PDB file of C-alpha atoms in Angstrom:
ATOM      1  CA  MET C 471      20.202 -14.974  17.048  1.00 46.00           C
ATOM      2  CA  ARG C 472      16.975 -16.921  16.499  1.00 49.00           C
ATOM      3  CA  THR C 473      14.170 -17.485  18.988  1.00 49.00           C
ATOM      4  CA  ASN C 474      10.923 -19.406  18.730  1.00 50.00           C
ATOM      5  CA  LEU C 475       8.184 -16.810  18.289  1.00 53.00           C
ATOM      6  CA  THR C 476       5.339 -18.582  20.015  1.00 51.00           C
ATOM      7  CA  ARG C 477       6.345 -17.924  23.615  1.00 46.00           C
ATOM      8  CA  HIS C 478       7.956 -14.564  23.155  1.00 46.00           C
ATOM      9  CA  LEU C 479       5.129 -12.778  21.388  1.00 53.00           C
ATOM     10  CA  GLY C 480       3.385 -13.189  24.735  1.00 50.00           C
ATOM     11  CA  ALA C 481       6.295 -11.396  26.404  1.00 42.00           C
ATOM     12  CA  LEU C 482       5.760  -8.602  23.906  1.00 45.00           C
ATOM     13  CA  GLY C 483       2.104  -8.418  24.750  1.00 48.00           C
ATOM     14  CA  LEU C 484       1.248  -9.563  21.197  1.00 50.00           C
ATOM     15  CA  LEU C 485      -1.665 -11.945  20.827  1.00 44.00           C
ATOM     16  CA  ALA C 486      -0.926 -13.562  24.166  1.00 44.00           C
ATOM     17  CA  ALA C 487      -4.179 -15.497  24.218  1.00 35.00           C
ATOM     18  CA  LEU C 488      -3.386 -17.142  20.863  1.00 36.00           C
ATOM     19  CA  LEU C 489       0.073 -18.400  21.721  1.00 37.00           C
ATOM     20  CA  SER C 490       1.034 -21.892  22.778  1.00 37.00           C
ATOM     21  CA  GLY C 491       3.925 -22.935  25.011  1.00 33.00           C
ATOM     22  CA  ALA C 492       6.544 -23.964  22.487  1.00 30.00           C
ATOM     23  CA  ALA C 493      10.120 -24.352  23.684  1.00 28.00           C
ATOM     24  CA  THR C 494      12.506 -21.418  23.440  1.00 32.00           C
ATOM     25  CA  ALA C 495      15.765 -21.652  21.520  1.00 33.00           C
ATOM     26  CA  GLY C 496      17.535 -18.332  21.683  1.00 39.00           C
ATOM     27  CA  CYS C 497      19.646 -15.942  23.695  1.00 39.00           C
ATOM     28  CA  ALA C 498      18.507 -13.670  26.470  1.00 39.00           C
ATOM     29  CA  GLY C 499      18.734  -9.994  25.658  1.00 46.00           C
ATOM     30  CA  SER C 500      18.038 -10.445  21.969  1.00 58.00           C
ATOM     31  CA  SER C 501      16.640  -7.345  20.281  1.00 78.00           C
ATOM     32  CA  ALA C 502      14.259  -9.296  18.078  1.00 86.00           C
ATOM     33  CA  TYR C 503      11.615  -6.739  19.002  1.00 85.00           C
ATOM     34  CA  VAL C 504      11.871  -3.017  19.577  1.00 91.00           C
ATOM     35  CA  ASP C 505       9.664  -0.019  20.211  1.00 92.00           C
ATOM     36  CA  TRP C 506       8.600   1.676  17.009  1.00 94.00           C
ATOM     37  CA  ARG C 507      10.355   4.868  15.985  1.00 93.00           C
ATOM     38  CA  PRO C 508      10.428   6.732  12.657  1.00 92.00           C
ATOM     39  CA  GLY C 509      13.219   5.560  10.377  1.00 93.00           C
ATOM     40  CA  LEU C 510      13.442   2.098  11.947  1.00 95.00           C
ATOM     41  CA  THR C 511      15.451  -0.332   9.766  1.00 94.00           C
ATOM     42  CA  SER C 512      16.416  -3.997   9.826  1.00 92.00           C
ATOM     43  CA  ASN C 513      19.784  -2.959  11.281  1.00 92.00           C
ATOM     44  CA  ASP C 514      18.008  -1.980  14.505  1.00 93.00           C
ATOM     45  CA  PHE C 515      17.286  -5.664  15.232  1.00 92.00           C
ATOM     46  CA  ASP C 516      19.926  -8.161  16.337  1.00 87.00           C
ATOM     47  CA  GLY C 517      17.592 -11.111  16.763  1.00 86.00           C
ATOM     48  CA  LEU C 518      14.907 -13.001  14.908  1.00 88.00           C
ATOM     49  CA  PHE C 519      11.784 -14.820  16.072  1.00 90.00           C
ATOM     50  CA  GLU C 520      10.929 -18.059  14.289  1.00 89.00           C
ATOM     51  CA  LEU C 521       7.376 -19.080  13.491  1.00 90.00           C
ATOM     52  CA  SER C 522       6.698 -22.577  12.174  1.00 91.00           C
ATOM     53  CA  ARG C 523       4.724 -22.868   8.961  1.00 91.00           C
ATOM     54  CA  GLY C 524       1.886 -24.494  10.874  1.00 92.00           C
ATOM     55  CA  GLU C 525       1.795 -21.638  13.396  1.00 91.00           C
ATOM     56  CA  TYR C 526       1.858 -19.077  10.601  1.00 93.00           C
ATOM     57  CA  GLU C 527      -0.971 -20.831   8.780  1.00 93.00           C
ATOM     58  CA  ASP C 528      -3.012 -20.785  11.987  1.00 93.00           C
ATOM     59  CA  PHE C 529      -2.548 -17.017  12.283  1.00 93.00           C
ATOM     60  CA  ALA C 530      -3.396 -16.610   8.585  1.00 94.00           C
ATOM     61  CA  GLU C 531      -6.584 -18.643   8.959  1.00 95.00           C
ATOM     62  CA  ARG C 532      -7.676 -16.494  11.890  1.00 93.00           C
ATOM     63  CA  ALA C 533      -6.920 -13.300   9.990  1.00 95.00           C
ATOM     64  CA  MET C 534      -8.539 -14.268   6.684  1.00 94.00           C
ATOM     65  CA  PRO C 535     -12.099 -13.156   7.583  1.00 95.00           C
ATOM     66  CA  ASN C 536     -10.798  -9.677   8.438  1.00 96.00           C
ATOM     67  CA  THR C 537      -9.322  -8.885   5.012  1.00 97.00           C
ATOM     68  CA  VAL C 538     -11.642  -6.636   2.997  1.00 97.00           C
ATOM     69  CA  VAL C 539      -9.388  -5.446   0.145  1.00 98.00           C
ATOM     70  CA  ASP C 540      -5.955  -6.647  -1.000  1.00 97.00           C
ATOM     71  CA  ARG C 541      -5.095  -5.015  -4.319  1.00 95.00           C
ATOM     72  CA  ALA C 542      -1.733  -6.745  -4.709  1.00 93.00           C
ATOM     73  CA  HIS C 543      -3.466 -10.131  -4.672  1.00 93.00           C
ATOM     74  CA  GLY C 544      -6.607  -9.100  -6.533  1.00 94.00           C
ATOM     75  CA  GLU C 545      -8.810  -9.753  -3.514  1.00 95.00           C
ATOM     76  CA  SER C 546     -11.936  -7.818  -2.561  1.00 97.00           C
ATOM     77  CA  ARG C 547     -14.971  -8.865  -0.559  1.00 96.00           C
ATOM     78  CA  SER C 548     -18.378  -8.534  -2.164  1.00 96.00           C
ATOM     79  CA  ASP C 549     -19.383  -6.076   0.568  1.00 96.00           C
ATOM     80  CA  ALA C 550     -16.102  -4.116   0.449  1.00 97.00           C
ATOM     81  CA  GLY C 551     -17.732  -0.854  -0.637  1.00 97.00           C
ATOM     82  CA  GLU C 552     -20.295  -0.992   2.137  1.00 96.00           C
ATOM     83  CA  ARG C 553     -17.701  -1.786   4.784  1.00 95.00           C
ATOM     84  CA  MET C 554     -15.322   0.934   3.598  1.00 97.00           C
ATOM     85  CA  ALA C 555     -18.096   3.520   3.621  1.00 96.00           C
ATOM     86  CA  ALA C 556     -19.122   2.497   7.138  1.00 94.00           C
ATOM     87  CA  LEU C 557     -15.536   2.770   8.385  1.00 95.00           C
ATOM     88  CA  GLY C 558     -15.153   6.156   6.698  1.00 95.00           C
ATOM     89  CA  GLU C 559     -18.280   7.445   8.390  1.00 94.00           C
ATOM     90  CA  ARG C 560     -17.054   6.184  11.736  1.00 93.00           C
ATOM     91  CA  VAL C 561     -13.671   7.854  11.270  1.00 94.00           C
ATOM     92  CA  ALA C 562     -15.310  11.141  10.314  1.00 93.00           C
ATOM     93  CA  ASN C 563     -17.694  11.183  13.261  1.00 92.00           C
ATOM     94  CA  SER C 564     -16.095   9.516  16.254  1.00 86.00           C
ATOM     95  CA  VAL C 565     -12.383   8.732  15.837  1.00 89.00           C
ATOM     96  CA  SER C 566      -9.594  10.837  17.343  1.00 92.00           C
ATOM     97  CA  ALA C 567      -6.556  11.278  15.061  1.00 92.00           C
ATOM     98  CA  ASP C 568      -3.074  10.890  16.556  1.00 92.00           C
ATOM     99  CA  PRO C 569      -1.029  14.015  15.671  1.00 88.00           C
ATOM    100  CA  HIS C 570       2.228  12.060  16.061  1.00 87.00           C
ATOM    101  CA  GLY C 571       1.485   9.372  13.470  1.00 92.00           C
ATOM    102  CA  TYR C 572      -0.309   8.792  10.167  1.00 96.00           C
ATOM    103  CA  PRO C 573      -3.931   8.370  11.273  1.00 96.00           C
ATOM    104  CA  LEU C 574      -6.792   7.502   8.964  1.00 97.00           C
ATOM    105  CA  VAL C 575      -8.932  10.606   8.406  1.00 96.00           C
ATOM    106  CA  GLY C 576     -10.951   9.667   5.331  1.00 97.00           C
ATOM    107  CA  LEU C 577     -12.260   6.629   3.432  1.00 97.00           C
ATOM    108  CA  ASP C 578     -15.160   6.237   1.024  1.00 98.00           C
ATOM    109  CA  GLY C 579     -16.943   3.306  -0.546  1.00 97.00           C
ATOM    110  CA  GLU C 580     -14.795   3.520  -3.687  1.00 97.00           C
ATOM    111  CA  GLY C 581     -11.586   2.976  -1.741  1.00 97.00           C
ATOM    112  CA  HIS C 582     -10.323   6.553  -1.759  1.00 98.00           C
ATOM    113  CA  VAL C 583      -8.327   6.913   1.449  1.00 98.00           C
ATOM    114  CA  ALA C 584      -6.795   9.881   3.268  1.00 98.00           C
ATOM    115  CA  LEU C 585      -4.173   9.821   6.007  1.00 98.00           C
ATOM    116  CA  LEU C 586      -2.915  12.764   8.025  1.00 95.00           C
ATOM    117  CA  ALA C 587       0.822  13.483   7.892  1.00 93.00           C
ATOM    118  CA  GLY C 588       1.456  16.383  10.228  1.00 88.00           C
ATOM    119  CA  ASP C 589      -0.538  19.283   8.812  1.00 88.00           C
ATOM    120  CA  ARG C 590      -1.154  17.771   5.367  1.00 93.00           C
ATOM    121  CA  ARG C 591      -3.299  15.002   3.941  1.00 95.00           C
ATOM    122  CA  VAL C 592      -1.868  12.044   2.020  1.00 96.00           C
ATOM    123  CA  GLU C 593      -4.465  10.617  -0.345  1.00 98.00           C
ATOM    124  CA  GLY C 594      -4.740   7.698  -2.746  1.00 98.00           C
ATOM    125  CA  GLU C 595      -6.378   4.339  -3.436  1.00 98.00           C
ATOM    126  CA  VAL C 596      -6.377   1.797  -0.638  1.00 98.00           C
ATOM    127  CA  ASP C 597      -3.796  -0.963  -1.173  1.00 97.00           C
ATOM    128  CA  TRP C 598      -4.923  -3.210   1.663  1.00 98.00           C
ATOM    129  CA  LEU C 599      -7.717  -2.970   4.192  1.00 98.00           C
ATOM    130  CA  ALA C 600      -8.725  -5.270   7.020  1.00 98.00           C
ATOM    131  CA  ILE C 601     -11.559  -4.786   9.500  1.00 96.00           C
ATOM    132  CA  THR C 602     -12.316  -7.032  12.445  1.00 92.00           C
ATOM    133  CA  SER C 603     -15.881  -8.139  12.977  1.00 76.00           C
ATOM    134  CA  GLY C 604     -17.684  -9.226  16.111  1.00 66.00           C
ATOM    135  CA  GLY C 605     -16.850  -8.423  19.709  1.00 55.00           C
ATOM    136  CA  ASP C 606     -17.178  -5.130  21.509  1.00 52.00           C
ATOM    137  CA  THR C 607     -14.245  -3.395  19.812  1.00 62.00           C
ATOM    138  CA  GLN C 608     -13.932  -3.018  16.060  1.00 82.00           C
ATOM    139  CA  ALA C 609     -10.450  -2.452  14.707  1.00 94.00           C
ATOM    140  CA  ALA C 610      -9.138  -1.743  11.228  1.00 97.00           C
ATOM    141  CA  ALA C 611      -5.843  -1.428   9.390  1.00 98.00           C
ATOM    142  CA  VAL C 612      -5.278   0.392   6.093  1.00 98.00           C
ATOM    143  CA  LEU C 613      -2.213   0.369   3.844  1.00 98.00           C
ATOM    144  CA  LEU C 614      -1.627   3.301   1.511  1.00 97.00           C
ATOM    145  CA  GLY C 615       1.678   2.887  -0.270  1.00 95.00           C
ATOM    146  CA  ARG C 616       4.285   2.521   2.451  1.00 94.00           C
ATOM    147  CA  ARG C 617       2.078   3.996   5.205  1.00 96.00           C
ATOM    148  CA  LEU C 618       0.058   1.811   7.546  1.00 98.00           C
ATOM    149  CA  ALA C 619      -2.818   3.360   9.514  1.00 98.00           C
ATOM    150  CA  VAL C 620      -4.818   1.603  12.214  1.00 98.00           C
ATOM    151  CA  VAL C 621      -8.119   2.338  13.925  1.00 96.00           C
ATOM    152  CA  HIS C 622      -8.771   0.921  17.369  1.00 92.00           C
ATOM    153  CA  GLY C 623     -11.939   1.862  19.184  1.00 85.00           C
ATOM    154  CA  GLY C 624     -12.178   5.646  19.055  1.00 88.00           C
ATOM    155  CA  ALA C 625      -8.591   6.386  18.047  1.00 93.00           C
ATOM    156  CA  SER C 626      -6.347   6.159  14.985  1.00 96.00           C
ATOM    157  CA  THR C 627      -2.605   6.297  14.412  1.00 96.00           C
ATOM    158  CA  GLY C 628      -0.158   5.102  11.777  1.00 97.00           C
ATOM    159  CA  VAL C 629       3.453   4.506  10.811  1.00 97.00           C
ATOM    160  CA  ASP C 630       5.607   4.861   7.706  1.00 96.00           C
ATOM    161  CA  LEU C 631       6.973   1.403   6.860  1.00 96.00           C
ATOM    162  CA  GLY C 632       9.244   2.572   4.063  1.00 94.00           C
ATOM    163  CA  SER C 633      12.466   2.240   6.060  1.00 94.00           C
ATOM    164  CA  LEU C 634      11.601  -1.391   6.901  1.00 94.00           C
ATOM    165  CA  LEU C 635       9.831  -2.676   3.789  1.00 94.00           C
ATOM    166  CA  GLY C 636      10.936  -0.329   1.033  1.00 87.00           C
ATOM    167  CA  PRO C 637       8.844   1.928  -1.223  1.00 79.00           C
ATOM    168  CA  GLY C 638       5.262   0.791  -1.572  1.00 71.00           C
ATOM    169  CA  ALA C 639       5.745  -2.196   0.741  1.00 79.00           C
ATOM    170  CA  ALA C 640       5.651  -4.448  -2.342  1.00 81.00           C
ATOM    171  CA  GLY C 641       6.269  -8.176  -1.947  1.00 91.00           C
ATOM    172  CA  TYR C 642       4.674  -8.532   1.500  1.00 95.00           C
ATOM    173  CA  ARG C 643       1.514 -10.264   2.679  1.00 96.00           C
ATOM    174  CA  PHE C 644      -0.412  -8.252   5.274  1.00 97.00           C
ATOM    175  CA  MET C 645      -2.925  -9.553   7.776  1.00 97.00           C
ATOM    176  CA  LEU C 646      -4.716  -8.191  10.840  1.00 97.00           C
ATOM    177  CA  LEU C 647      -5.635  -9.768  14.164  1.00 95.00           C
ATOM    178  CA  LEU C 648      -7.231  -8.292  17.281  1.00 92.00           C
ATOM    179  CA  GLU C 649      -6.940 -10.123  20.598  1.00 86.00           C
ATOM    180  CA  ASN C 650      -7.299  -8.890  24.180  1.00 81.00           C
ATOM    181  CA  GLY C 651      -7.393  -5.271  23.066  1.00 82.00           C
ATOM    182  CA  GLU C 652      -4.194  -5.503  21.019  1.00 89.00           C
ATOM    183  CA  LEU C 653      -4.232  -4.801  17.303  1.00 94.00           C
ATOM    184  CA  THR C 654      -1.555  -6.764  15.462  1.00 96.00           C
ATOM    185  CA  VAL C 655      -0.483  -6.487  11.826  1.00 97.00           C
ATOM    186  CA  PHE C 656       1.728  -9.074  10.117  1.00 97.00           C
ATOM    187  CA  ALA C 657       3.867  -8.032   7.121  1.00 97.00           C
ATOM    188  CA  MET C 658       5.516 -11.196   5.792  1.00 96.00           C
ATOM    189  CA  PRO C 659       7.630 -11.510   2.616  1.00 95.00           C
ATOM    190  CA  GLU C 660       6.325 -13.632  -0.228  1.00 93.00           C
ATOM    191  CA  VAL C 661       7.152 -14.633  -3.790  1.00 90.00           C
ATOM    192  CA  GLY C 662       4.484 -15.664  -6.259  1.00 87.00           C
ATOM    193  CA  GLY C 663       1.810 -15.549  -3.584  1.00 84.00           C
ATOM    194  CA  ALA C 664       3.675 -17.941  -1.267  1.00 88.00           C
ATOM    195  CA  ILE C 665       5.317 -16.922   2.001  1.00 91.00           C
ATOM    196  CA  THR C 666       9.115 -16.990   1.729  1.00 93.00           C
ATOM    197  CA  ALA C 667      10.665 -19.319   4.298  1.00 92.00           C
ATOM    198  CA  TYR C 668      13.513 -18.012   6.472  1.00 93.00           C
ATOM    199  CA  GLU C 669      13.254 -14.468   5.091  1.00 93.00           C
ATOM    200  CA  PRO C 670      12.551 -11.834   7.765  1.00 94.00           C
ATOM    201  CA  GLY C 671       9.219 -10.079   7.987  1.00 95.00           C
ATOM    202  CA  TYR C 672       7.673  -7.967  10.724  1.00 96.00           C
ATOM    203  CA  VAL C 673       4.855  -8.135  13.251  1.00 95.00           C
ATOM    204  CA  LEU C 674       3.599  -4.794  14.581  1.00 96.00           C
ATOM    205  CA  THR C 675       1.349  -4.377  17.584  1.00 95.00           C
ATOM    206  CA  PHE C 676      -0.631  -1.233  18.402  1.00 95.00           C
ATOM    207  CA  VAL C 677      -2.092  -0.597  21.849  1.00 92.00           C
ATOM    208  CA  PRO C 678      -3.887   2.690  22.611  1.00 88.00           C
ATOM    209  CA  ARG C 679      -2.758   4.377  25.837  1.00 87.00           C
ATOM    210  CA  PRO C 680      -5.285   7.161  26.494  1.00 79.00           C
ATOM    211  CA  GLY C 681      -4.014   9.920  28.739  1.00 78.00           C
ATOM    212  CA  THR C 682      -0.321   9.347  27.971  1.00 78.00           C
ATOM    213  CA  LYS C 683       1.897  11.797  26.085  1.00 77.00           C
ATOM    214  CA  GLN C 684       2.211   9.600  22.998  1.00 79.00           C
ATOM    215  CA  GLY C 685      -1.244   8.077  23.212  1.00 84.00           C
ATOM    216  CA  TRP C 686      -0.128   4.755  21.726  1.00 92.00           C
ATOM    217  CA  GLU C 687       2.312   1.938  22.400  1.00 92.00           C
ATOM    218  CA  VAL C 688       3.700   0.494  19.160  1.00 94.00           C
ATOM    219  CA  SER C 689       6.152  -2.422  19.044  1.00 94.00           C
ATOM    220  CA  VAL C 690       7.774  -4.310  16.172  1.00 95.00           C
ATOM    221  CA  ALA C 691       9.125  -7.869  16.070  1.00 93.00           C
ATOM    222  CA  ARG C 692      11.324  -9.269  13.306  1.00 93.00           C
ATOM    223  CA  VAL C 693       9.981 -12.675  12.327  1.00 93.00           C
ATOM    224  CA  SER C 694      10.627 -15.496   9.870  1.00 93.00           C
ATOM    225  CA  VAL C 695       8.611 -18.572   8.919  1.00 94.00           C
ATOM    226  CA  THR C 696      10.438 -21.906   9.010  1.00 92.00           C
ATOM    227  CA  LEU C 697       9.691 -25.033   6.985  1.00 80.00           C
TER     228      LEU C 697
END
């Protein structure tokens, strides 16, 4: 079951302001997107959103300025150390960690990152980091192995992507966008640095819900890029 992504990401609450009104070609009731839960796998989806290559490239162009470090692709901004240190200081001083997820609790200018997993810390070298710039709300996303942590305003949470992407989340291109208060991370499959057409990837959106039991609303869409 395949559906054009452009309209329906708006129904998800994902990047609604960036989406155009492309025609829909799919079935009602498709589970191409679901609420996040630990252990989520591709078998939990019975639908697929389609994103044209042009639409994907537009998202990628918008996300490019946010990427600070991408070890898998040998990319690092000249000011990466400064930006990582600033984010680490912010996390240490003013960010609330979600006890239900894998929040970011430490980051230094050398790229040493720490996430909280229950009552223990998971530490290592950052694999991918993106930080939005400009606007009133700064957001960030950090990948450490198979775990993805996000920071939105004064809160942080995270998820373990291993059940969806496999150990280490290798072979995926990550990118971050923030629009209308929603933090969205793309994880799209690639080979040789090029996005793989018609192969499913995932788009995750994180929305903080202060005062609720869970504290966050996290949704996942299964997505492919068409030629």
